PDB file of C-alpha atoms in Angstrom:
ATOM      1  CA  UNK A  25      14.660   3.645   2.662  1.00  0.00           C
ATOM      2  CA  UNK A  26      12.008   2.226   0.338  1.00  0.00           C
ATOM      3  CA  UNK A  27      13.801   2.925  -2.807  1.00  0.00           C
ATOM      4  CA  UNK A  28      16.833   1.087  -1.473  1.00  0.00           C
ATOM      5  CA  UNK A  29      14.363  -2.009  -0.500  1.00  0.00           C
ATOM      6  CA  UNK A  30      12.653  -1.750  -4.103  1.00  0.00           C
ATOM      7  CA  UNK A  31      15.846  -1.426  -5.429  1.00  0.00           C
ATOM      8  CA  UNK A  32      17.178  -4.831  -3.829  1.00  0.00           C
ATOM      9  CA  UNK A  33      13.992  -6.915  -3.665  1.00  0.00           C
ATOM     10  CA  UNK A  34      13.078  -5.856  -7.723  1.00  0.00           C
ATOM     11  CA  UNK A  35       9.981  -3.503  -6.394  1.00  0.00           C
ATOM     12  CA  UNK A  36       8.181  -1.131  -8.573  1.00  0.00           C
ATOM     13  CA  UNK A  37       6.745   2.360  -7.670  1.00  0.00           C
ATOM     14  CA  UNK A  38       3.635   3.213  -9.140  1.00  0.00           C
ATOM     15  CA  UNK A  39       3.275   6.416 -11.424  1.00  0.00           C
ATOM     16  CA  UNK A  40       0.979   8.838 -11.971  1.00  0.00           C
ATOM     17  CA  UNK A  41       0.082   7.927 -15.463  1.00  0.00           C
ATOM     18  CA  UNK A  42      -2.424   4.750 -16.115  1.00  0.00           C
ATOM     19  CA  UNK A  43      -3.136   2.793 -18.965  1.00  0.00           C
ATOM     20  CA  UNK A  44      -6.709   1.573 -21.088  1.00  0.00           C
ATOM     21  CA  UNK A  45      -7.641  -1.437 -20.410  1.00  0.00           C
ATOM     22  CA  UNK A  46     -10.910  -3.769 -21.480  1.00  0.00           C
ATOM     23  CA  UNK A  47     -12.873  -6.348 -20.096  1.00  0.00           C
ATOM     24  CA  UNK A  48     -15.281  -8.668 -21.254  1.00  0.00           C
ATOM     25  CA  UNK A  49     -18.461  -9.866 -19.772  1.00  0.00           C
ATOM     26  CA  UNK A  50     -21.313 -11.793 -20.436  1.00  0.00           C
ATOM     27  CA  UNK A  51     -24.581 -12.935 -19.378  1.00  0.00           C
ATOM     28  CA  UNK A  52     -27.391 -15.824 -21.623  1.00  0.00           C
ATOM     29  CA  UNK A  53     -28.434 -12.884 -23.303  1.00  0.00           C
ATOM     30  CA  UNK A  54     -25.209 -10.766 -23.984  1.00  0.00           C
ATOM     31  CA  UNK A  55     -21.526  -9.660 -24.391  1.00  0.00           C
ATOM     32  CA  UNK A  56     -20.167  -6.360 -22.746  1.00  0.00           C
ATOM     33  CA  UNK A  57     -17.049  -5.052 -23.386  1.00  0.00           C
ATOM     34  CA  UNK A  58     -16.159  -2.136 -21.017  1.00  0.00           C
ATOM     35  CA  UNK A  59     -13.188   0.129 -20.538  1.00  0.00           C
ATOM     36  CA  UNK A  60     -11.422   1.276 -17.220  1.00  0.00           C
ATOM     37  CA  UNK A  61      -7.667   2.075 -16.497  1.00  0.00           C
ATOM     38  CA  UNK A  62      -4.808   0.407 -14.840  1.00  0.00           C
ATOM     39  CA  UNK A  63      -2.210   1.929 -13.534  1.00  0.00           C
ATOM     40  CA  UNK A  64       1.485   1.701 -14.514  1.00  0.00           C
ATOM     41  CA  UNK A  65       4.245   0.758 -12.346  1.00  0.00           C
ATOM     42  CA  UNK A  66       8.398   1.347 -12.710  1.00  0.00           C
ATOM     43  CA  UNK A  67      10.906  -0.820 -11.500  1.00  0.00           C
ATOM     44  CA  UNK A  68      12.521   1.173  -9.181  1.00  0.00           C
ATOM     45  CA  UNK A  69      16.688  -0.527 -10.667  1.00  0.00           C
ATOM     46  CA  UNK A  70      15.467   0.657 -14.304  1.00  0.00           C
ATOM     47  CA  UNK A  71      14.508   4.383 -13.283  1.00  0.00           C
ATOM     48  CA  UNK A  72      16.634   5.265 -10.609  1.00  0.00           C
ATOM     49  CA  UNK A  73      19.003   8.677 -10.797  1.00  0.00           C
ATOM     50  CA  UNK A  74      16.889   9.182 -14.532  1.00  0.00           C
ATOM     51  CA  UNK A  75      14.278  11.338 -15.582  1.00  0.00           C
ATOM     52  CA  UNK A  76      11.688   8.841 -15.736  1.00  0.00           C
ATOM     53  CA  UNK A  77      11.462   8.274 -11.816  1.00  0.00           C
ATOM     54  CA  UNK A  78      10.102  11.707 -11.951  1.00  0.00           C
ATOM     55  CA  UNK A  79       6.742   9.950 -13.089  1.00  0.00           C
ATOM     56  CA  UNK A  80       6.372   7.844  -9.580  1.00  0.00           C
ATOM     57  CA  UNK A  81       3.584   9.169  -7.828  1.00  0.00           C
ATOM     58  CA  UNK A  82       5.211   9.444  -4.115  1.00  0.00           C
ATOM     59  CA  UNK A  83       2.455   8.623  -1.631  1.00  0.00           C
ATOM     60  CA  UNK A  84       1.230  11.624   0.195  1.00  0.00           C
ATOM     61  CA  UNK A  85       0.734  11.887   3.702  1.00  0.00           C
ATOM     62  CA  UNK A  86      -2.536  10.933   5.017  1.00  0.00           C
ATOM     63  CA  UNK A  87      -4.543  14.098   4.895  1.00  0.00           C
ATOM     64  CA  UNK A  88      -5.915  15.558   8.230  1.00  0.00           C
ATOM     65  CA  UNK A  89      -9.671  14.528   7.601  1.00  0.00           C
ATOM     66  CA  UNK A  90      -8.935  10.901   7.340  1.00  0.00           C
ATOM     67  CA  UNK A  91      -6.784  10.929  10.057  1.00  0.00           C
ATOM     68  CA  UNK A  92      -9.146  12.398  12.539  1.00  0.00           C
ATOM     69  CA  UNK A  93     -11.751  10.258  11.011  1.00  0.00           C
ATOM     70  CA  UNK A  94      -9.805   6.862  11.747  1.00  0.00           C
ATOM     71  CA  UNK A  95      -8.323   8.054  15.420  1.00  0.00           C
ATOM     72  CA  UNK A  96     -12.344   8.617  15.992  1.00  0.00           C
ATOM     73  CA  UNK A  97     -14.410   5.601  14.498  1.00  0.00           C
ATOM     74  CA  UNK A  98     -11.194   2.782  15.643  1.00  0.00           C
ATOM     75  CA  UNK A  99      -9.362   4.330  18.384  1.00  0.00           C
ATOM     76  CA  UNK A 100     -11.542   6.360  20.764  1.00  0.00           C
ATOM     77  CA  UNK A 101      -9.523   9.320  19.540  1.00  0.00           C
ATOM     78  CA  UNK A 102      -6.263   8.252  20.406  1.00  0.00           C
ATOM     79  CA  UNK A 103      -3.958   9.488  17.868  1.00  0.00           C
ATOM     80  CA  UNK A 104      -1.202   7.583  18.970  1.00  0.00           C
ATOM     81  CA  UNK A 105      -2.738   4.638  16.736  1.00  0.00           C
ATOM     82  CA  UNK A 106      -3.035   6.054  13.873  1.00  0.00           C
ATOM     83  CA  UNK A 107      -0.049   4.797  12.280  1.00  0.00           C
ATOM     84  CA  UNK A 108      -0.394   5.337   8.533  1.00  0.00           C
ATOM     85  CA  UNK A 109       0.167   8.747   8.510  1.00  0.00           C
ATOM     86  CA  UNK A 110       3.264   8.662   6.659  1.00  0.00           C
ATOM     87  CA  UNK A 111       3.248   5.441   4.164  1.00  0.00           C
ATOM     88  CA  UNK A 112       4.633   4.113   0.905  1.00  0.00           C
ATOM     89  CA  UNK A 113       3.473   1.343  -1.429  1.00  0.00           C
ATOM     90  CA  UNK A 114       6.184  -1.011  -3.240  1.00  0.00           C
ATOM     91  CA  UNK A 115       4.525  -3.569  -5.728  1.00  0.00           C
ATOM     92  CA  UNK A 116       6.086  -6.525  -6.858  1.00  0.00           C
ATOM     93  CA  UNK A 117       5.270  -9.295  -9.957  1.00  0.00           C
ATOM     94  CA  UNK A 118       5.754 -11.813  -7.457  1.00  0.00           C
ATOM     95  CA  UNK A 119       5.053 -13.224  -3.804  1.00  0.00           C
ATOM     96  CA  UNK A 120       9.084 -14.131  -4.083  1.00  0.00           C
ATOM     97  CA  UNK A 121      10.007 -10.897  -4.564  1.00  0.00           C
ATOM     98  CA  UNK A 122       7.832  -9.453  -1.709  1.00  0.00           C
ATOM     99  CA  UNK A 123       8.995 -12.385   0.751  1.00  0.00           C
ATOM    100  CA  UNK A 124      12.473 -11.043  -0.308  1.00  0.00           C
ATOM    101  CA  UNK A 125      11.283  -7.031   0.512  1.00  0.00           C
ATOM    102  CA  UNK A 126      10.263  -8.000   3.909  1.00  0.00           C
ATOM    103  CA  UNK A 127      13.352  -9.825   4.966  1.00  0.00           C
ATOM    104  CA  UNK A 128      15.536  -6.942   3.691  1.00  0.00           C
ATOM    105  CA  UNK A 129      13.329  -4.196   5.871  1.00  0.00           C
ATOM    106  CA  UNK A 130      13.416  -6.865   8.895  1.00  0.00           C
ATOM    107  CA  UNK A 131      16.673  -6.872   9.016  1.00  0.00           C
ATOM    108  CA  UNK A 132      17.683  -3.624   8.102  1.00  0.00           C
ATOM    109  CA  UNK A 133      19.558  -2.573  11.212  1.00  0.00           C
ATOM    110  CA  UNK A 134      17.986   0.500  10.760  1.00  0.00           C
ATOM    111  CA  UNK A 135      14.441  -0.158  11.398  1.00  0.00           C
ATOM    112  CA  UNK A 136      12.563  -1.131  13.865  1.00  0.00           C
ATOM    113  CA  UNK A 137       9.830  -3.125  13.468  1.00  0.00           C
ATOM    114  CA  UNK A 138       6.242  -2.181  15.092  1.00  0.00           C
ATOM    115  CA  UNK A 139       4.228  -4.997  13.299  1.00  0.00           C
ATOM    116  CA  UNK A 140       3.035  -6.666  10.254  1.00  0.00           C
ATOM    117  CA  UNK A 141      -0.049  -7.459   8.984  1.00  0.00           C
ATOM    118  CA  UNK A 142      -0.136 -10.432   6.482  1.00  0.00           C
ATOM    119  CA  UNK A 143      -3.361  -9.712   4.267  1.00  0.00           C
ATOM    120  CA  UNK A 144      -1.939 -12.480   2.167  1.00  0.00           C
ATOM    121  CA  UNK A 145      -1.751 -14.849   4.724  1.00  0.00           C
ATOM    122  CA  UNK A 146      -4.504 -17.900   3.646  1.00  0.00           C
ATOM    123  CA  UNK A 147      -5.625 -17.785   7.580  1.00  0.00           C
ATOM    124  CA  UNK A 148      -6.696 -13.624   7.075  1.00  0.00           C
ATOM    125  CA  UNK A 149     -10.390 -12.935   6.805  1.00  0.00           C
ATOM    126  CA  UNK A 150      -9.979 -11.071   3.159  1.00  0.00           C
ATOM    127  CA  UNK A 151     -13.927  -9.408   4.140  1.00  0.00           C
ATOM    128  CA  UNK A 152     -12.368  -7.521   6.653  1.00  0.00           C
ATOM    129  CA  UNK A 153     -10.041  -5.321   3.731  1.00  0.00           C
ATOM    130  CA  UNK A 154     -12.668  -5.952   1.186  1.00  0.00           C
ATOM    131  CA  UNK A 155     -10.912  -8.559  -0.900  1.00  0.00           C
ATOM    132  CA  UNK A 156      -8.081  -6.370  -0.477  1.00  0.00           C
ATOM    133  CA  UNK A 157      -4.872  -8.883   0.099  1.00  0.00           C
ATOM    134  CA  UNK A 158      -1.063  -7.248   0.725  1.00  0.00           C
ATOM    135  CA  UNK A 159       1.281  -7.050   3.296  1.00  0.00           C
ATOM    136  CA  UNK A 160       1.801  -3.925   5.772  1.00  0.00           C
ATOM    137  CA  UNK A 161       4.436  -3.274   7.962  1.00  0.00           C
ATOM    138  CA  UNK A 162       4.480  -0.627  10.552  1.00  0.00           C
ATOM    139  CA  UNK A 163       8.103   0.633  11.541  1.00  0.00           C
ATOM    140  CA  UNK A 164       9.848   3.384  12.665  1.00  0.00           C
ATOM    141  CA  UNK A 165      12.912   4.781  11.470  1.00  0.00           C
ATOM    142  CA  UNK A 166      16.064   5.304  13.948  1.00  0.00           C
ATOM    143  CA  UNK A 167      19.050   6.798  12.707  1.00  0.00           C
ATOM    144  CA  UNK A 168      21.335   9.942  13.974  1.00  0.00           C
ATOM    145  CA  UNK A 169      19.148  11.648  11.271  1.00  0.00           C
ATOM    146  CA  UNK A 170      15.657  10.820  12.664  1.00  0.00           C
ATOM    147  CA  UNK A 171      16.842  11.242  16.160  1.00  0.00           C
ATOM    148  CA  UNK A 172      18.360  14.759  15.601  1.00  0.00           C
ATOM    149  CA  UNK A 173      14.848  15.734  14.320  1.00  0.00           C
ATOM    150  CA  UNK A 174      13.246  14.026  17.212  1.00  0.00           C
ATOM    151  CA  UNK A 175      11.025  11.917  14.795  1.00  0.00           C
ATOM    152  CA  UNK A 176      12.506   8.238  15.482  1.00  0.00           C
ATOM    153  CA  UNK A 177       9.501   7.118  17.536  1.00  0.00           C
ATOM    154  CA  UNK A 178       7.280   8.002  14.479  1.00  0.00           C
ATOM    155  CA  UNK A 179       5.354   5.073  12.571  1.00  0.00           C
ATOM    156  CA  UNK A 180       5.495   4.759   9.436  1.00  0.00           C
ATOM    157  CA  UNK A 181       3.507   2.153   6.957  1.00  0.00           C
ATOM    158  CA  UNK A 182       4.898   0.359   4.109  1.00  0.00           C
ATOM    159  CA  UNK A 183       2.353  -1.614   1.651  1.00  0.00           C
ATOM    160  CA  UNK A 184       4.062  -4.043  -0.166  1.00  0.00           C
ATOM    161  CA  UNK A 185       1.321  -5.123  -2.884  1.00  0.00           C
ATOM    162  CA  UNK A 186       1.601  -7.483  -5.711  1.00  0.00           C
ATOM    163  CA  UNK A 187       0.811  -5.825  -9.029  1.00  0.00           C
ATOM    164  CA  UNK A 188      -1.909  -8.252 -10.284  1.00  0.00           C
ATOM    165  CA  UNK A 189      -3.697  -7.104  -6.783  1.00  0.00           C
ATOM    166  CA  UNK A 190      -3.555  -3.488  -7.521  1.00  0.00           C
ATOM    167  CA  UNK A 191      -4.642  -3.634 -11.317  1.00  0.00           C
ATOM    168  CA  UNK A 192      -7.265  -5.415 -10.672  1.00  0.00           C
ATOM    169  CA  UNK A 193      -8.121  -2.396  -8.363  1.00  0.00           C
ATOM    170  CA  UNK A 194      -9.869   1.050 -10.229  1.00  0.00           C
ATOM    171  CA  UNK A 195     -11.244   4.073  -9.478  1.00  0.00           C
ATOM    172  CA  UNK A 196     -15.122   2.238  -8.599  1.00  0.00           C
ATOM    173  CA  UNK A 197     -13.235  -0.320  -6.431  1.00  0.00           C
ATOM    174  CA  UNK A 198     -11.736   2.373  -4.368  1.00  0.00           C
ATOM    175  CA  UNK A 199     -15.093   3.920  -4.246  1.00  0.00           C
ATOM    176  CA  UNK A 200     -16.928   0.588  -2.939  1.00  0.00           C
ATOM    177  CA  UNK A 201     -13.969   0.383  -0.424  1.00  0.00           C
ATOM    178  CA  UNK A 202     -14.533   3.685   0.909  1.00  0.00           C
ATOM    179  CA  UNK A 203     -18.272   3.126   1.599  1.00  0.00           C
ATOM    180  CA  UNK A 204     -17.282  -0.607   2.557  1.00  0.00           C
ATOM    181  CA  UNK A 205     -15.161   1.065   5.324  1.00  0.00           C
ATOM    182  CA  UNK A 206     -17.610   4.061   5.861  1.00  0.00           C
ATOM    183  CA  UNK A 207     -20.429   0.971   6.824  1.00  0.00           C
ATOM    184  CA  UNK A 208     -17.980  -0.584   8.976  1.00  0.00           C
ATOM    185  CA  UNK A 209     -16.956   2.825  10.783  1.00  0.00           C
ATOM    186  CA  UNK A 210     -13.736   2.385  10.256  1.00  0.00           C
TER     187      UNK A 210
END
């Protein structure tokens, strides 16, 4: 499903490989230049049914840690709202494109549609994700397919995440996040 949305709505996939990057700072008494990575993203039109989608870096699902974690600190161990188990990012270059993404998964007749949470939204408290701004919808799945395997009541989270949000995103922001959320018990 997400790589026909992508596919539609221009969305990229993020791969596994990153690229250097450099940034400047300074201070009254100083310059700093300092080197991190960003990651790389494919448009999912340009790759697909080639070699080179074999670089996207499928998310995984959410391991068994976290999950217990989360249905603990937010949901007085109620698994039942953990609902990120299963999830997928698509990142677009712009809020166009990911307005255009959401209306193709709303009305995909396909899908049903648990909720979404607009981190982009100029009302949202960004302190609450950390700076952190995207869109995430919650949905299940319900076709003969998912109903066969009894799974069409699972949800399932889709991140849809402009690019300039995510690169400006590294390994020490994830890090701060983490201990953000850790402080927060979430």
């Amino acid at each position: 499903k997400v790589q026909a949305w992508a596919e539609v709505s221009d969305g990229c996939f993020q791969t596994g490989e990153t690229r250097a990057a450099s940034r400047c700072s300074q201070d009254s008494q100083s310059v700093r230049v300092s080197t991190y990575t960003q990651p790389t993203f494919v448009r999912w039109s340009s790759v697909k049914g080639s070699a080179d989608a074999d670089a996207i870096q499928w998310a995984k699902v959410k391991s068994p840690g976290r999950a217990v974690q989360k249905a603990t600190r937010l949901y007085f161990q109620d698994f039942s709202y953990v609902v990120d188990l299963c999830r997928q990012s698509i990142y677009f270059d712009s809020v166009q494109d990911l307005t255009c993404c959401l209306r193709v998964i709303t009305s995909d007749p396909e899908v049903a549609v648990v909720r979404v949470k607009n981190r982009l939204d100029p009302q949202y408290d960004s302190a609450e994700s950390a700076g952190f701004r995207n869109v995430l919808v919650n949905l299940r799945v319900v076709t003969e397919a998912t109903m066969d395997l009894g799974v069409e009541t699972h949800v399932c989270e889709v991140q849809l995440i402009l690019k300039a949000m995510e690169r400006i995103k590294n390994d020490d922001g994830h890090r701060k996040y983490i201990s953000f959320r850790n402080l927060r018990g979430e």
